[in-house]
Every structure is written in structure tokens, then in C-alpha cells.
Tab-separated table of C-alpha atoms in Angstrom:
chain	number	residue	atom	x	y	z
A	276	MET	CA	-14.692	-18.883	-8.807
A	277	SER	CA	-11.128	-20.624	-8.629
A	278	ASP	CA	-8.523	-17.999	-10.735
A	279	ASN	CA	-8.387	-16.465	-6.444
A	280	SER	CA	-10.147	-12.813	-8.564
A	281	VAL	CA	-13.443	-12.915	-6.066
A	282	ARG	CA	-14.620	-9.180	-5.457
A	283	ALA	CA	-15.772	-8.391	-1.719
A	284	PRO	CA	-16.151	-4.493	-3.388
A	285	GLY	CA	-16.173	-2.114	-1.283
A	286	LEU	CA	-13.404	-3.011	1.287
A	287	ALA	CA	-11.309	-3.553	-1.257
A	288	THR	CA	-12.249	-0.823	-3.455
A	289	ALA	CA	-11.207	1.450	0.087
A	290	ALA	CA	-7.649	-1.138	1.210
A	291	ALA	CA	-6.843	-0.445	-3.144
A	292	ALA	CA	-7.848	3.521	-2.964
A	293	VAL	CA	-5.706	3.339	0.491
A	294	LEU	CA	-2.918	1.831	-1.273
A	295	ALA	CA	-3.251	3.922	-4.545
A	296	ILE	CA	-3.046	7.786	-2.511
A	297	GLU	CA	0.580	6.289	-0.829
A	298	GLY	CA	1.929	5.398	-4.690
A	299	ALA	CA	0.666	9.029	-4.199
A	300	ALA	CA	1.974	10.422	-2.739
A	301	LEU	CA	5.443	8.079	-3.012
A	302	THR	CA	4.934	9.934	-6.671
A	303	ILE	CA	5.098	13.394	-5.648
A	304	PHE	CA	7.658	12.569	-3.437
A	305	ALA	CA	9.589	11.569	-6.687
A	306	VAL	CA	9.833	14.416	-8.798
A	307	ILE	CA	10.011	16.133	-5.951
A	308	GLU	CA	13.649	15.600	-4.612
A	309	LEU	CA	14.269	14.744	-8.871
A	310	PHE	CA	13.606	19.263	-9.000
A	311	GLY	CA	16.727	19.080	-5.996
A	312	LEU	CA	18.293	16.822	-7.238
A	313	GLY	CA	18.009	19.570	-10.628
A	314	ALA	CA	18.751	22.543	-8.371
A	315	GLY	CA	21.458	20.708	-7.303
A	316	GLN	CA	20.904	19.958	-3.509
A	317	ALA	CA	21.967	16.141	-3.990
A	318	VAL	CA	25.459	15.832	-2.632
A	319	VAL	CA	26.301	12.229	-3.653
A	320	LEU	CA	24.451	11.531	-7.150
A	321	PRO	CA	24.732	8.532	-7.769
A	322	THR	CA	22.780	7.716	-4.180
A	323	ALA	CA	20.648	10.271	-4.515
A	324	ILE	CA	19.420	8.841	-8.221
A	325	ALA	CA	19.298	5.538	-6.761
A	326	LEU	CA	17.132	6.778	-4.143
A	327	ILE	CA	14.810	8.745	-6.167
A	328	VAL	CA	14.390	5.373	-8.250
A	329	LEU	CA	13.309	2.533	-5.273
A	330	THR	CA	11.321	5.750	-4.466
A	331	LEU	CA	9.298	5.640	-8.031
A	332	ILE	CA	9.702	1.192	-7.925
A	333	GLY	CA	8.129	1.289	-4.872
A	334	ALA	CA	5.214	3.839	-6.114
A	335	VAL	CA	4.426	2.250	-9.327
A	336	ALA	CA	4.237	-1.476	-6.496
A	337	LEU	CA	1.749	0.622	-4.597
A	338	PHE	CA	0.050	0.940	-7.754
A	339	ALA	CA	0.500	-2.872	-8.844
A	340	PHE	CA	-1.165	-3.790	-5.910
A	341	ALA	CA	-4.152	-0.577	-5.836
A	342	PHE	CA	-4.864	-2.431	-9.301
A	343	GLY	CA	-4.774	-6.272	-7.676
A	344	THR	CA	-7.171	-6.063	-4.213
A	345	ARG	CA	-9.830	-4.215	-6.619
A	346	ARG	CA	-10.233	-6.376	-8.803
A	347	GLY	CA	-8.833	-9.548	-6.169
A	348	HIS	CA	-6.475	-10.817	-6.174
A	349	THR	CA	-4.319	-12.375	-3.379
A	350	TRP	CA	-0.543	-11.488	-4.960
A	351	ALA	CA	-1.959	-8.185	-4.344
A	352	ARG	CA	-3.468	-7.728	-1.238
A	353	SER	CA	0.229	-9.594	0.051
A	354	GLY	CA	2.397	-7.382	-1.553
A	355	GLY	CA	-0.199	-4.589	-0.200
A	356	VAL	CA	0.115	-5.688	3.906
A	357	VAL	CA	3.709	-6.413	3.815
A	358	LEU	CA	4.414	-3.191	2.134
A	359	GLN	CA	1.694	-1.725	5.089
A	360	VAL	CA	3.373	-3.443	7.516
A	361	LEU	CA	6.569	-2.233	6.639
A	362	ALA	CA	5.442	1.571	7.003
A	363	VAL	CA	3.834	1.400	10.005
A	364	ALA	CA	7.505	0.111	11.603
A	365	LEU	CA	9.182	3.248	10.110
A	366	ALA	CA	6.933	5.108	11.384
A	367	LEU	CA	6.768	3.412	14.280
A	368	ALA	CA	10.852	3.105	14.357
A	369	SER	CA	11.050	7.196	14.076
A	370	PHE	CA	9.675	7.678	17.730
A	371	GLY	CA	13.525	7.372	18.133
A	372	VAL	CA	14.290	10.146	16.146
A	373	GLN	CA	14.609	13.870	17.912
A	374	PRO	CA	12.528	15.678	17.860
A	375	VAL	CA	9.569	12.993	16.740
A	376	PRO	CA	8.883	13.532	13.238
A	377	TRP	CA	4.554	13.851	14.507
A	378	MET	CA	3.828	14.953	11.191
A	379	PHE	CA	6.348	12.107	9.696
A	380	ILE	CA	4.252	9.621	12.038
A	381	LEU	CA	1.562	10.673	11.635
A	382	GLY	CA	1.523	10.828	6.996
A	383	VAL	CA	3.149	7.255	7.198
A	384	GLY	CA	1.894	5.683	10.196
A	385	LEU	CA	-1.731	5.880	9.896
A	386	PRO	CA	-1.958	5.542	6.291
A	387	GLY	CA	-0.030	2.281	6.966
A	388	LEU	CA	-2.891	0.928	9.662
A	389	ALA	CA	-5.947	2.023	7.714
A	390	GLY	CA	-4.669	-0.169	5.042
A	391	PHE	CA	-3.080	-2.197	6.934
A	392	VAL	CA	-7.113	-3.127	8.397
A	393	LEU	CA	-8.196	-2.989	5.339
A	394	LEU	CA	-6.303	-5.433	3.505
A	395	ILE	CA	-6.706	-7.896	5.769
A	396	ALA	CA	-10.304	-7.463	6.758
A	397	ALA	CA	-11.112	-7.525	2.531
A	398	SER	CA	-9.177	-10.510	3.017
A	399	ARG	CA	-11.722	-12.404	5.503
A	400	ARG	CA	-13.820	-10.906	3.394
A	401	GLU	CA	-12.818	-12.711	0.639
A	402	GLY	CA	-11.784	-16.323	2.462
A	403	ARG	CA	-15.587	-16.367	3.961
A	404	ALA	CA	-17.200	-15.963	0.515
A	405	GLU	CA	-15.524	-18.475	-0.595
A	406	THR	CA	-16.783	-21.132	1.683
A	407	GLU	CA	-19.053	-20.714	2.097
A	408	PRO	CA	-22.496	-23.618	1.507
A	409	GLU	CA	-23.920	-22.964	-2.038
A	410	ALA	CA	-27.377	-23.410	-2.228
A	411	PRO	CA	-29.061	-26.227	-3.021
A	412	ALA	CA	-30.382	-26.448	-6.460
A	413	GLU	CA	-34.471	-26.419	-6.337
A	414	SER	CA	-35.596	-29.644	-9.570
């Protein structure tokens, strides 16, 4: 299949599940922030609205990457890897905050690391499947 839509069912499904769960978490976070905005908790209204919109864009991207990863598209795995690297970097940067926000670090870092490993493994497996020689045809 030359259209870059080969499947690695187990790994791709697991990676897609991690991406979808992260997308759902971002959606929930945006809804919570939206309710906080409605309750008048925002100090600077335009900034709060912009952060909610950007969070929702990130959630939509994660859902799109989850769907594409499950279908075996390389663009989705690439985008997913980028977001997983950003999640791990954000978790690692949080070690500099005092007191250390352990729940945030674990909640963002562990799924990011798991998603990264699964996406790379799915990519490697699909790459191997594409380069394996075909069995000779019997006459």
C-alpha cells in the first residue's frame, strides 16, 4: 500500500487511545476554564478566551491525530509525536516550580511518554511491514 495507510493494529490502536484520552482531557480542561470564565474568575478576559480557544484547538488536533494514527497515516503519527514531546518537555520544565506540582508532572508526563513510545513503536512496525519482501508467487 503506497498511500501511507498501512495498519499496525495493536500498537496503532494503543497510541490512538492515548492521543484520544489526552484530547478528552484537554476538552474537559477547556470546559472547566469556560465555566470559570462565566463565573468571573478571569483577570484578563481576552487572554482567558485566547487560552480556551488554543486549548480547544489542541484538543481537536489530538483527536485528529488519534483518528489518523488508528488509520495508519504517517502525518498523524508525526503530529502526535510532536505533541508528546511537548507534553514531556512541559512536565520536565515543571520540576522548576516550587512546590513541585507532582500531580501535573505525572498527569502530563506519563501519558506523553507512553504516547511517544507507542507512536514510535507503531511507526517502526509499519516501516518493517512495508520493507519486508513479498512471498514468491506460485505458478
